[in-house]
Amino acid sequence: MTEDLFTKFAEIDYRDMPLAERVRPISLDEFVGQEKIIKKDSILRKIIENNELISLIFWGPPGSGKTTLAKIISNKTNAKFIFFSAVLSSIPEVRKAMIEAEYNLTKRHKKTILFIDEIHRFNKAQQDAFLPFVEKGIVILIGATTQNPSFEIIPPLLSRCKVIVLEKLNENDIYKIITSCFDHPYSELKSFRKMFDNKILSYLSSYAGGDARVALNAIEIIIKAFGKERDKLTLTKIKKLLEKNNLFYDKKGEEHYNLISALHKSMRGSDVDAALYWLARMLESGEDPLYIARRLIRFASEDIGLADNQALQLAIAAKDAVHFIGMPEASNALAQAVIYLASAPKSNSIYLAYEKASKTAKQSGHLPVPFHIRNAPTKLMKDLDYGKDYKYSHNFDHHYKYQKYFPDKVKEKKFFQPQEIGFEREIKKRIQWWENLKKKEKPK
């Protein structure tokens, strides 16, 4: 079902609406935050004020103002404004709206602006349904998303839209929003203003985590809980009511990958404290601890490897601890692993070696294994020369005898290059010892 944006609330008493909806700005002058994109002479401000709209994608975290900007546009434009929720809308509904938009343009010379909330939730088929209408200029698309458009929106559609990036609101922005809400004509909260001193308002500004909606919802919750005992409201009571900070974290979205990247790079950079911080951010936001454990195991081989053999063992032990005792107790085991990995000597020798080996394997194709190192468990296989002339290393001095192990058509290569760090120094000595024996016995 399609509806004109925000006029869908016309039959609803504004007092029944959430506070965040009642105090939503209706002009750029009322809008708080996002100075970079709404400043004087900015592209967005110009196209809104001049009513010369183009297709837009608003990309930013929850509560940063994406839908509010859409409302401001709807108030400024003379076009028909259609609202879609990507969660609730179907392809037939999209097509019906497109047919209506085409009729309005060709018969009534009236443009249609299509606002799609959470556009990243539309799949490829749904996005394809309105792509031709955007291409022909029948509709102007405005999409709102918390996810990276590069990954969630089909390229033909994305190429026809201007991406506007919204940043997370800072604490000062949130403070301005919540302090002004008490005087808003539709909030009906003026009598509750004295309940909230600066300490409480500052705490709520921090608690919101950059999401204005979270802060406004918190004010509603506090008033419903303590509105009848206004003089007894304390910061301690509020903290207990709200329990813990609101940490925005989308387990399947870009923030998920941003945080794990921050953890990985902090460990790689040997910054123990920063690594612990990002670990805590992920765990306190509800990330699956086993996902973190898997990434720690990967890190132990990719960024430490043989420079410290205990790194991989400790990472696996942390994974076992998560399985065995679960959360929140396993947080200490993960922290132990993170501290060890971040402080360990670093080497990517294994990673580089495997990359080289992988490239050679892909280029060489399905070359047969040399006969002398094939297994020969049956008489037939022995008769076919499987294992013929294989030299059993333990029968020779130093338990070594040179023979070629690469396929016949592949020259012997050196993939692994140990570095002079940690245990790799010892590995380098060992390899060099075997190389010296090889030089003595290898045919020239």
XYZ file of C-alpha atoms in Angstrom, residues 7-427:
421
model
C -0.021 12.916 5.521
C -0.846 9.298 6.352
C -0.996 10.507 9.956
C -3.725 13.040 9.185
C -6.464 11.032 10.907
C -4.271 10.216 13.934
C -4.295 12.506 16.949
C -0.760 13.916 17.184
C -0.800 13.228 20.924
C -0.881 9.507 20.155
C 2.269 9.746 18.052
C 5.739 9.013 19.469
C 7.574 12.100 20.691
C 10.201 11.754 17.923
C 7.422 12.071 15.346
C 5.647 14.970 17.062
C 8.768 17.166 17.232
C 10.218 16.262 13.839
C 11.521 19.428 12.043
C 9.605 20.605 8.991
C 12.231 22.986 7.573
C 15.997 23.199 7.183
C 16.063 26.071 9.664
C 14.721 23.719 12.353
C 17.018 20.857 11.395
C 19.856 20.126 13.852
C 23.168 18.576 12.826
C 24.613 17.523 9.448
C 26.102 20.975 8.850
C 28.265 19.647 6.024
C 25.346 18.690 3.811
C 22.855 21.470 4.638
C 25.207 24.439 4.904
C 24.712 27.471 2.679
C 25.480 26.764 -0.980
C 25.500 22.991 -0.424
C 23.999 20.884 -3.201
C 21.257 19.501 -0.965
C 20.171 22.910 0.343
C 20.098 24.377 -3.155
C 17.988 21.647 -4.702
C 15.561 21.728 -1.760
C 15.195 25.523 -1.656
C 14.950 25.812 -5.450
C 12.584 22.842 -5.697
C 14.847 21.343 -8.386
C 15.076 17.811 -7.078
C 17.160 14.919 -8.330
C 17.149 11.278 -7.247
C 18.895 10.935 -3.897
C 20.107 8.250 -1.537
C 20.381 9.315 2.106
C 22.949 7.027 3.722
C 23.562 7.278 7.438
C 23.105 5.637 10.854
C 19.717 5.416 12.600
C 18.373 8.680 13.971
C 20.697 10.887 11.928
C 17.930 12.697 10.031
C 17.309 10.748 6.815
C 13.533 10.578 7.114
C 13.378 14.107 8.500
C 15.104 15.431 5.382
C 12.554 13.535 3.305
C 9.764 15.281 5.236
C 11.388 18.659 4.640
C 11.535 17.902 0.926
C 7.889 16.832 0.942
C 6.941 20.163 2.511
C 8.857 22.147 -0.124
C 7.923 20.348 -3.318
C 4.856 20.673 -5.505
C 5.235 17.074 -6.640
C 3.149 14.156 -5.468
C 5.038 12.457 -2.644
C 4.660 8.691 -2.268
C 5.977 6.778 0.725
C 7.158 3.178 0.573
C 8.444 0.958 3.335
C 10.873 -1.587 1.915
C 9.873 -3.915 4.747
C 6.143 -3.902 3.939
C 5.855 -3.098 0.224
C 5.594 -5.656 -2.586
C 6.542 -5.576 -6.280
C 2.905 -5.266 -7.468
C 2.505 -2.217 -5.205
C 5.651 -0.678 -6.652
C 4.462 -1.251 -10.219
C 1.024 0.180 -9.436
C 2.637 3.320 -8.034
C 4.858 3.623 -11.110
C 1.869 3.434 -13.441
C 0.170 6.144 -11.393
C 3.315 8.285 -11.524
C 3.543 7.908 -15.311
C -0.099 8.955 -15.664
C 0.418 12.006 -13.448
C 3.436 13.115 -15.474
C 2.034 12.575 -18.964
C -1.584 13.620 -18.366
C -1.366 16.075 -15.484
C 2.242 17.279 -15.920
C 2.819 16.597 -12.231
C 6.019 14.945 -11.001
C 6.129 12.148 -8.439
C 8.716 11.778 -5.706
C 9.087 8.239 -4.432
C 10.535 7.972 -0.929
C 11.670 4.485 0.060
C 12.547 3.939 3.686
C 15.153 1.211 4.303
C 15.736 0.854 0.574
C 18.499 -1.678 1.269
C 15.749 -4.157 2.197
C 14.423 -4.147 -1.369
C 15.920 -7.088 -3.250
C 17.281 -6.886 -6.798
C 13.940 -7.799 -8.410
C 12.139 -5.088 -6.458
C 14.762 -2.491 -7.355
C 14.588 -3.548 -11.007
C 10.828 -2.890 -10.952
C 11.194 0.866 -10.594
C 14.567 1.310 -12.335
C 13.024 2.047 -15.795
C 10.812 4.764 -14.303
C 13.807 6.426 -12.649
C 15.773 6.171 -15.898
C 12.969 7.874 -17.871
C 12.486 10.578 -15.243
C 8.929 9.488 -14.485
C 9.734 9.417 -10.756
C 12.352 11.080 -8.600
C 13.685 8.513 -6.152
C 14.688 9.348 -2.596
C 15.959 6.374 -0.651
C 17.004 6.120 2.982
C 19.425 3.442 4.121
C 21.712 2.567 7.005
C 23.716 0.245 4.756
C 26.472 0.998 2.263
C 24.684 1.714 -1.053
C 27.639 0.254 -2.957
C 26.666 -3.185 -1.683
C 22.898 -2.915 -1.270
C 21.660 -0.984 -4.320
C 21.954 -2.278 -7.873
C 24.591 -0.354 -9.894
C 22.229 0.938 -12.641
C 19.997 2.500 -9.998
C 22.861 3.805 -7.879
C 24.467 5.486 -10.889
C 21.331 7.574 -11.351
C 21.253 8.835 -7.763
C 23.270 11.349 -5.784
C 24.412 9.736 -2.533
C 24.168 12.069 0.468
C 26.161 10.773 3.437
C 24.820 11.639 6.884
C 27.087 11.319 9.909
C 26.182 10.142 13.363
C 24.902 13.083 15.402
C 27.307 14.263 18.083
C 26.370 14.782 21.731
C 25.925 18.537 21.267
C 23.426 17.914 18.464
C 21.453 15.478 20.594
C 21.528 17.914 23.522
C 20.030 20.669 21.343
C 17.320 18.337 20.060
C 16.189 17.077 23.453
C 16.353 20.424 25.227
C 14.228 22.055 22.523
C 11.638 19.270 22.506
C 10.064 20.514 25.753
C 9.066 23.805 24.109
C 7.780 22.269 20.882
C 4.073 23.101 20.397
C 3.196 19.454 19.773
C 5.295 17.854 22.518
C 3.117 18.957 25.473
C 6.108 18.398 27.748
C 6.750 21.921 29.026
C 5.553 21.028 32.512
C 8.112 18.221 32.722
C 11.133 20.361 31.835
C 12.222 20.904 35.450
C 12.627 17.145 35.908
C 15.648 17.143 33.607
C 18.705 18.955 34.921
C 21.884 19.406 32.855
C 23.455 16.225 34.238
C 20.485 14.157 33.130
C 20.292 15.826 29.719
C 24.040 15.345 29.197
C 23.745 11.687 30.136
C 20.877 11.171 27.687
C 22.893 12.923 24.968
C 25.674 10.394 25.501
C 23.316 7.444 25.995
C 21.691 8.020 22.596
C 24.852 7.039 20.738
C 24.201 9.570 17.967
C 20.559 8.509 17.462
C 18.127 11.369 18.146
C 15.193 8.971 18.177
C 16.754 6.973 21.009
C 17.176 10.108 23.130
C 13.605 11.273 22.527
C 12.220 7.814 23.225
C 14.210 7.757 26.469
C 12.603 11.031 27.556
C 9.152 9.548 26.939
C 10.035 6.444 28.955
C 11.379 8.522 31.841
C 8.273 10.731 31.953
C 5.962 7.702 31.907
C 7.959 6.078 34.694
C 8.643 9.079 36.930
C 6.223 11.770 35.755
C 4.248 11.656 38.992
C 7.335 11.989 41.209
C 9.147 14.783 39.408
C 11.069 16.056 42.398
C 12.541 12.626 43.105
C 14.107 11.987 39.699
C 17.845 11.233 39.868
C 20.499 10.221 37.388
C 20.898 6.921 39.243
C 17.215 6.105 38.711
C 17.488 6.948 35.027
C 20.552 4.761 34.528
C 18.797 1.866 36.219
C 15.699 2.409 34.074
C 17.639 2.538 30.818
C 20.041 -0.188 32.021
C 22.959 0.421 29.650
C 24.197 2.602 26.842
C 22.538 2.260 23.496
C 25.290 0.946 21.226
C 24.232 1.008 17.593
C 25.333 -2.176 15.936
C 23.944 -3.874 12.853
C 25.264 -7.429 12.830
C 24.714 -7.755 9.093
C 25.491 -4.228 8.031
C 28.516 -2.074 7.372
C 29.023 -1.221 11.058
C 29.573 -4.927 11.710
C 32.463 -4.999 9.253
C 33.779 -1.616 10.339
C 34.134 -2.762 13.947
C 35.750 -6.110 13.196
C 38.122 -4.272 10.852
C 38.975 -1.861 13.658
C 39.677 -4.763 16.023
C 41.817 -6.572 13.458
C 43.831 -3.507 12.509
C 44.337 -2.471 16.140
C 45.803 -5.900 16.929
C 47.917 -5.778 13.774
C 49.169 -2.369 14.901
C 50.051 -3.863 18.318
C 47.795 -1.410 20.176
C 46.565 -3.542 23.056
C 44.220 -0.952 24.559
C 42.556 0.033 21.288
C 42.052 -3.653 20.482
C 40.380 -4.183 23.865
C 38.134 -1.186 23.226
C 36.882 -2.537 19.891
C 36.413 -5.990 21.407
C 34.272 -4.464 24.153
C 32.285 -2.421 21.618
C 31.404 -5.579 19.739
C 30.602 -7.761 22.741
C 28.563 -5.107 24.560
C 26.580 -4.498 21.363
C 25.596 -8.153 21.164
C 28.018 -9.523 18.561
C 28.259 -13.304 18.377
C 31.379 -14.159 20.448
C 32.083 -17.155 18.204
C 32.352 -14.831 15.208
C 34.983 -12.823 17.081
C 36.784 -16.047 18.075
C 36.902 -17.155 14.431
C 38.434 -13.835 13.436
C 41.022 -14.107 16.215
C 42.029 -17.535 14.928
C 42.395 -16.125 11.437
C 44.435 -13.223 12.783
C 46.751 -15.570 14.692
C 47.856 -17.209 11.441
C 47.584 -14.255 9.083
C 49.357 -11.590 11.131
C 51.496 -13.539 13.623
C 52.001 -17.023 12.256
C 55.303 -18.651 13.121
C 56.614 -15.532 14.814
C 54.772 -16.867 17.882
C 53.331 -20.364 17.665
C 51.371 -19.961 20.885
C 49.174 -17.286 19.280
C 47.135 -19.803 17.309
C 46.880 -22.127 20.309
C 45.586 -19.328 22.527
C 43.070 -18.173 19.910
C 41.699 -21.711 19.599
C 41.590 -21.992 23.394
C 39.507 -18.795 23.506
C 37.092 -20.308 20.999
C 36.804 -23.432 23.174
C 36.161 -21.238 26.225
C 33.301 -19.493 24.423
C 31.791 -22.900 23.635
C 32.318 -24.231 27.154
C 31.284 -21.372 29.453
C 29.445 -18.994 27.128
C 28.845 -15.288 27.690
C 29.388 -13.112 29.612
C 32.098 -15.176 31.323
C 33.884 -15.918 28.040
C 34.526 -12.198 27.536
C 37.618 -12.524 29.703
C 38.943 -15.399 27.604
C 38.455 -13.341 24.442
C 40.122 -10.353 26.102
C 43.062 -12.575 27.103
C 43.444 -13.712 23.513
C 43.171 -10.151 22.155
C 45.842 -8.872 24.559
C 48.181 -11.720 23.649
C 47.647 -11.345 19.907
C 48.042 -7.568 19.971
C 51.279 -7.757 21.984
C 52.805 -10.679 20.043
C 55.514 -10.197 17.377
C 53.919 -9.758 13.962
C 54.636 -11.544 10.719
C 52.595 -12.066 7.579
C 55.070 -14.568 6.100
C 52.535 -17.398 6.139
C 49.887 -15.231 4.481
C 52.281 -14.147 1.718
C 53.595 -17.683 1.250
C 50.139 -19.139 0.817
C 49.146 -16.374 -1.605
C 52.129 -17.259 -3.797
C 51.442 -20.992 -3.546
C 47.778 -20.440 -4.355
C 48.640 -18.390 -7.436
C 51.050 -21.047 -8.713
C 48.530 -23.830 -8.045
C 45.845 -21.998 -10.030
C 48.209 -21.295 -12.920
C 49.616 -24.823 -13.114
C 46.211 -26.469 -13.243
C 45.681 -30.195 -12.772
C 49.243 -31.405 -13.182
C 49.718 -35.033 -12.150
C 51.526 -35.958 -8.950
C 55.015 -37.349 -9.773
C 54.996 -41.155 -9.693
C 57.755 -41.473 -7.094
C 55.710 -39.670 -4.392
C 52.382 -41.357 -5.148
C 50.952 -43.803 -2.651
C 51.038 -47.459 -3.712
C 48.858 -49.569 -1.377
C 48.003 -52.236 -4.015
C 50.011 -54.521 -6.309
C 48.407 -52.998 -9.391
C 49.528 -49.535 -8.383
C 53.068 -50.778 -7.752
C 53.049 -52.437 -11.180
C 52.104 -49.059 -12.632
C 55.227 -47.562 -10.973
C 53.370 -45.743 -8.223
C 55.975 -44.944 -5.579
C 58.865 -46.191 -7.742
C 62.294 -44.815 -6.770
C 60.873 -42.990 -3.733
C 63.647 -42.346 -1.202
C 62.534 -42.829 2.409
C 64.177 -39.900 4.218
C 64.789 -41.743 7.500
C 67.080 -44.251 5.781
C 69.684 -41.579 5.063
C 72.104 -39.406 7.008
C 70.445 -36.500 8.760
C 67.122 -38.112 7.810
C 67.323 -36.367 4.469
C 67.686 -37.308 0.820
C 67.089 -34.893 -2.023
C 64.262 -35.603 -4.443
C 61.879 -33.350 -6.321
C 58.415 -32.934 -4.816
C 56.907 -30.395 -7.221
C 55.081 -31.630 -10.375
C 57.444 -32.383 -13.259
C 56.362 -29.292 -15.204
C 56.727 -26.883 -12.273
C 60.133 -25.530 -11.344
C 61.051 -25.633 -7.674
C 59.925 -22.414 -6.042
C 60.341 -20.608 -2.733
C 57.058 -19.375 -1.325
C 57.857 -18.979 2.347
C 60.284 -16.227 3.323
C 60.731 -16.202 7.127
C 61.498 -12.901 8.779
C 63.969 -12.022 11.499
C 61.307 -11.755 14.183
C 60.107 -13.954 17.014
C 60.247 -17.706 16.467
C 60.597 -17.182 12.731
C 64.293 -16.563 13.349
C 64.544 -20.189 14.469
C 62.403 -21.370 11.551
